[in-house]
């Protein structure tokens, strides 16, 4: 199987887990966002161009899963992939704590961009209660699953990079 095929299988596995299994154990409808975690990890490992592409593709998958406005998650994940990819050459690839803690900041950033877009589209909500009900459980989920997703992404990248050099 090619490197692209292995990466695609990994993305699909995370997507299936996010959309089928984890909604069963969601807290008030909030579950971990594996696609965002994958985008952050992949962008830190591969750089701006590949991180942006991964962000767009994972965001598009999220748009297909949620059934909301097509392109809204693709846009926000694209921005996240681009921003995280810019730090790829300033980060040690072996260090796991930066992507874990960066996922918290990225999750909050993604949440506020989505909230801003919803307000611009004319939806009204109470920002204080929405942060308590939505953002805080999401941050806890992201903190819990950031390390496993980054570790798996790093191991897959290391394996695929070693295969390319041989």
mmCIF file of C-alpha atoms in Angstrom, residues 55-166:
data_model
loop_
_atom_site.group_PDB
_atom_site.id
_atom_site.type_symbol
_atom_site.label_atom_id
_atom_site.label_comp_id
_atom_site.label_asym_id
_atom_site.label_seq_id
_atom_site.Cartn_x
_atom_site.Cartn_y
_atom_site.Cartn_z
ATOM 1 C CA UNK A 55 -6.819 20.950 7.443
ATOM 2 C CA UNK A 56 -8.955 21.510 4.379
ATOM 3 C CA UNK A 57 -9.574 17.795 3.837
ATOM 4 C CA UNK A 58 -10.357 17.002 7.460
ATOM 5 C CA UNK A 59 -12.581 20.076 7.665
ATOM 6 C CA UNK A 60 -14.425 18.941 4.574
ATOM 7 C CA UNK A 61 -14.979 15.546 6.188
ATOM 8 C CA UNK A 62 -16.345 17.333 9.261
ATOM 9 C CA UNK A 63 -18.701 19.375 7.073
ATOM 10 C CA UNK A 64 -20.010 16.199 5.498
ATOM 11 C CA UNK A 65 -20.511 14.616 8.931
ATOM 12 C CA UNK A 66 -22.270 17.537 10.597
ATOM 13 C CA UNK A 67 -24.532 18.578 7.755
ATOM 14 C CA UNK A 68 -24.191 22.259 8.592
ATOM 15 C CA UNK A 69 -22.912 24.923 6.264
ATOM 16 C CA UNK A 70 -20.657 23.253 3.713
ATOM 17 C CA UNK A 71 -17.191 24.696 3.955
ATOM 18 C CA UNK A 72 -17.318 26.241 7.423
ATOM 19 C CA UNK A 73 -15.166 23.558 9.066
ATOM 20 C CA UNK A 74 -13.015 23.278 5.953
ATOM 21 C CA UNK A 75 -12.279 26.991 6.269
ATOM 22 C CA UNK A 76 -11.460 26.916 9.990
ATOM 23 C CA UNK A 77 -9.365 23.731 9.790
ATOM 24 C CA UNK A 78 -7.521 25.181 6.794
ATOM 25 C CA UNK A 79 -6.603 28.253 8.862
ATOM 26 C CA UNK A 80 -5.520 26.066 11.790
ATOM 27 C CA UNK A 81 -3.402 23.835 9.531
ATOM 28 C CA UNK A 82 -1.751 26.862 7.988
ATOM 29 C CA UNK A 83 -0.966 28.540 11.314
ATOM 30 C CA UNK A 84 0.375 25.354 12.943
ATOM 31 C CA UNK A 85 2.332 24.483 9.818
ATOM 32 C CA UNK A 86 4.195 27.787 10.035
ATOM 33 C CA UNK A 87 5.717 26.588 13.313
ATOM 34 C CA UNK A 88 6.811 23.210 11.917
ATOM 35 C CA UNK A 89 10.456 24.151 11.510
ATOM 36 C CA UNK A 90 10.567 25.822 14.946
ATOM 37 C CA UNK A 91 9.308 22.764 16.842
ATOM 38 C CA UNK A 92 11.131 19.599 17.796
ATOM 39 C CA UNK A 93 9.278 16.773 16.105
ATOM 40 C CA UNK A 94 9.935 14.383 18.992
ATOM 41 C CA UNK A 95 8.476 16.712 21.618
ATOM 42 C CA UNK A 96 4.914 15.713 22.436
ATOM 43 C CA UNK A 97 3.916 18.351 24.949
ATOM 44 C CA UNK A 98 3.800 21.264 22.523
ATOM 45 C CA UNK A 99 1.214 19.679 20.178
ATOM 46 C CA UNK A 100 -0.801 18.562 23.198
ATOM 47 C CA UNK A 101 -0.956 22.031 24.705
ATOM 48 C CA UNK A 102 -1.203 23.689 21.301
ATOM 49 C CA UNK A 103 -4.330 21.634 20.703
ATOM 50 C CA UNK A 104 -5.987 23.485 23.595
ATOM 51 C CA UNK A 105 -5.231 26.873 22.077
ATOM 52 C CA UNK A 106 -6.196 25.677 18.622
ATOM 53 C CA UNK A 107 -9.481 24.248 19.913
ATOM 54 C CA UNK A 108 -10.356 27.562 21.573
ATOM 55 C CA UNK A 109 -9.320 29.458 18.428
ATOM 56 C CA UNK A 110 -11.402 27.132 16.230
ATOM 57 C CA UNK A 111 -14.390 27.503 18.577
ATOM 58 C CA UNK A 112 -14.250 31.303 18.528
ATOM 59 C CA UNK A 113 -13.858 31.458 14.739
ATOM 60 C CA UNK A 114 -16.891 29.182 14.346
ATOM 61 C CA UNK A 115 -18.837 31.277 16.866
ATOM 62 C CA UNK A 116 -17.913 34.463 15.009
ATOM 63 C CA UNK A 117 -19.029 32.959 11.718
ATOM 64 C CA UNK A 118 -22.331 31.871 13.289
ATOM 65 C CA UNK A 119 -22.915 35.388 14.628
ATOM 66 C CA UNK A 120 -22.106 36.835 11.213
ATOM 67 C CA UNK A 121 -24.638 34.426 9.688
ATOM 68 C CA UNK A 122 -27.311 35.805 12.019
ATOM 69 C CA UNK A 123 -27.502 33.169 14.741
ATOM 70 C CA UNK A 124 -27.839 34.355 18.331
ATOM 71 C CA UNK A 125 -26.550 32.603 21.418
ATOM 72 C CA UNK A 126 -25.385 33.412 24.921
ATOM 73 C CA UNK A 127 -21.588 33.404 24.721
ATOM 74 C CA UNK A 128 -20.981 32.895 28.458
ATOM 75 C CA UNK A 129 -23.211 29.845 28.848
ATOM 76 C CA UNK A 130 -22.094 28.475 25.487
ATOM 77 C CA UNK A 131 -18.454 28.621 26.586
ATOM 78 C CA UNK A 132 -19.323 26.752 29.792
ATOM 79 C CA UNK A 133 -21.482 24.135 28.098
ATOM 80 C CA UNK A 134 -19.537 23.662 24.871
ATOM 81 C CA UNK A 135 -15.951 24.894 25.037
ATOM 82 C CA UNK A 136 -14.903 23.605 28.460
ATOM 83 C CA UNK A 137 -15.938 19.957 27.873
ATOM 84 C CA UNK A 138 -14.381 20.151 24.404
ATOM 85 C CA UNK A 139 -11.083 21.346 25.891
ATOM 86 C CA UNK A 140 -11.099 18.472 28.372
ATOM 87 C CA UNK A 141 -11.720 15.963 25.578
ATOM 88 C CA UNK A 142 -9.009 17.515 23.424
ATOM 89 C CA UNK A 143 -6.529 17.430 26.292
ATOM 90 C CA UNK A 144 -7.311 13.766 26.924
ATOM 91 C CA UNK A 145 -6.965 12.664 23.301
ATOM 92 C CA UNK A 146 -4.287 15.034 21.962
ATOM 93 C CA UNK A 147 -1.364 12.874 23.063
ATOM 94 C CA UNK A 148 -2.662 9.565 21.600
ATOM 95 C CA UNK A 149 -3.552 11.180 18.276
ATOM 96 C CA UNK A 150 -0.224 12.994 18.048
ATOM 97 C CA UNK A 151 1.701 9.858 19.024
ATOM 98 C CA UNK A 152 -0.052 7.799 16.341
ATOM 99 C CA UNK A 153 0.430 10.553 13.759
ATOM 100 C CA UNK A 154 4.111 10.858 14.655
ATOM 101 C CA UNK A 155 4.662 7.092 14.470
ATOM 102 C CA UNK A 156 2.892 6.880 11.108
ATOM 103 C CA UNK A 157 4.923 9.802 9.770
ATOM 104 C CA UNK A 158 8.168 8.249 11.004
ATOM 105 C CA UNK A 159 7.264 4.934 9.401
ATOM 106 C CA UNK A 160 6.277 6.524 6.108
ATOM 107 C CA UNK A 161 9.377 8.748 6.051
ATOM 108 C CA UNK A 162 11.632 5.743 6.653
ATOM 109 C CA UNK A 163 9.896 3.905 3.825
ATOM 110 C CA UNK A 164 10.487 6.854 1.451
ATOM 111 C CA UNK A 165 14.223 6.912 2.167
ATOM 112 C CA UNK A 166 14.627 3.175 1.483
#
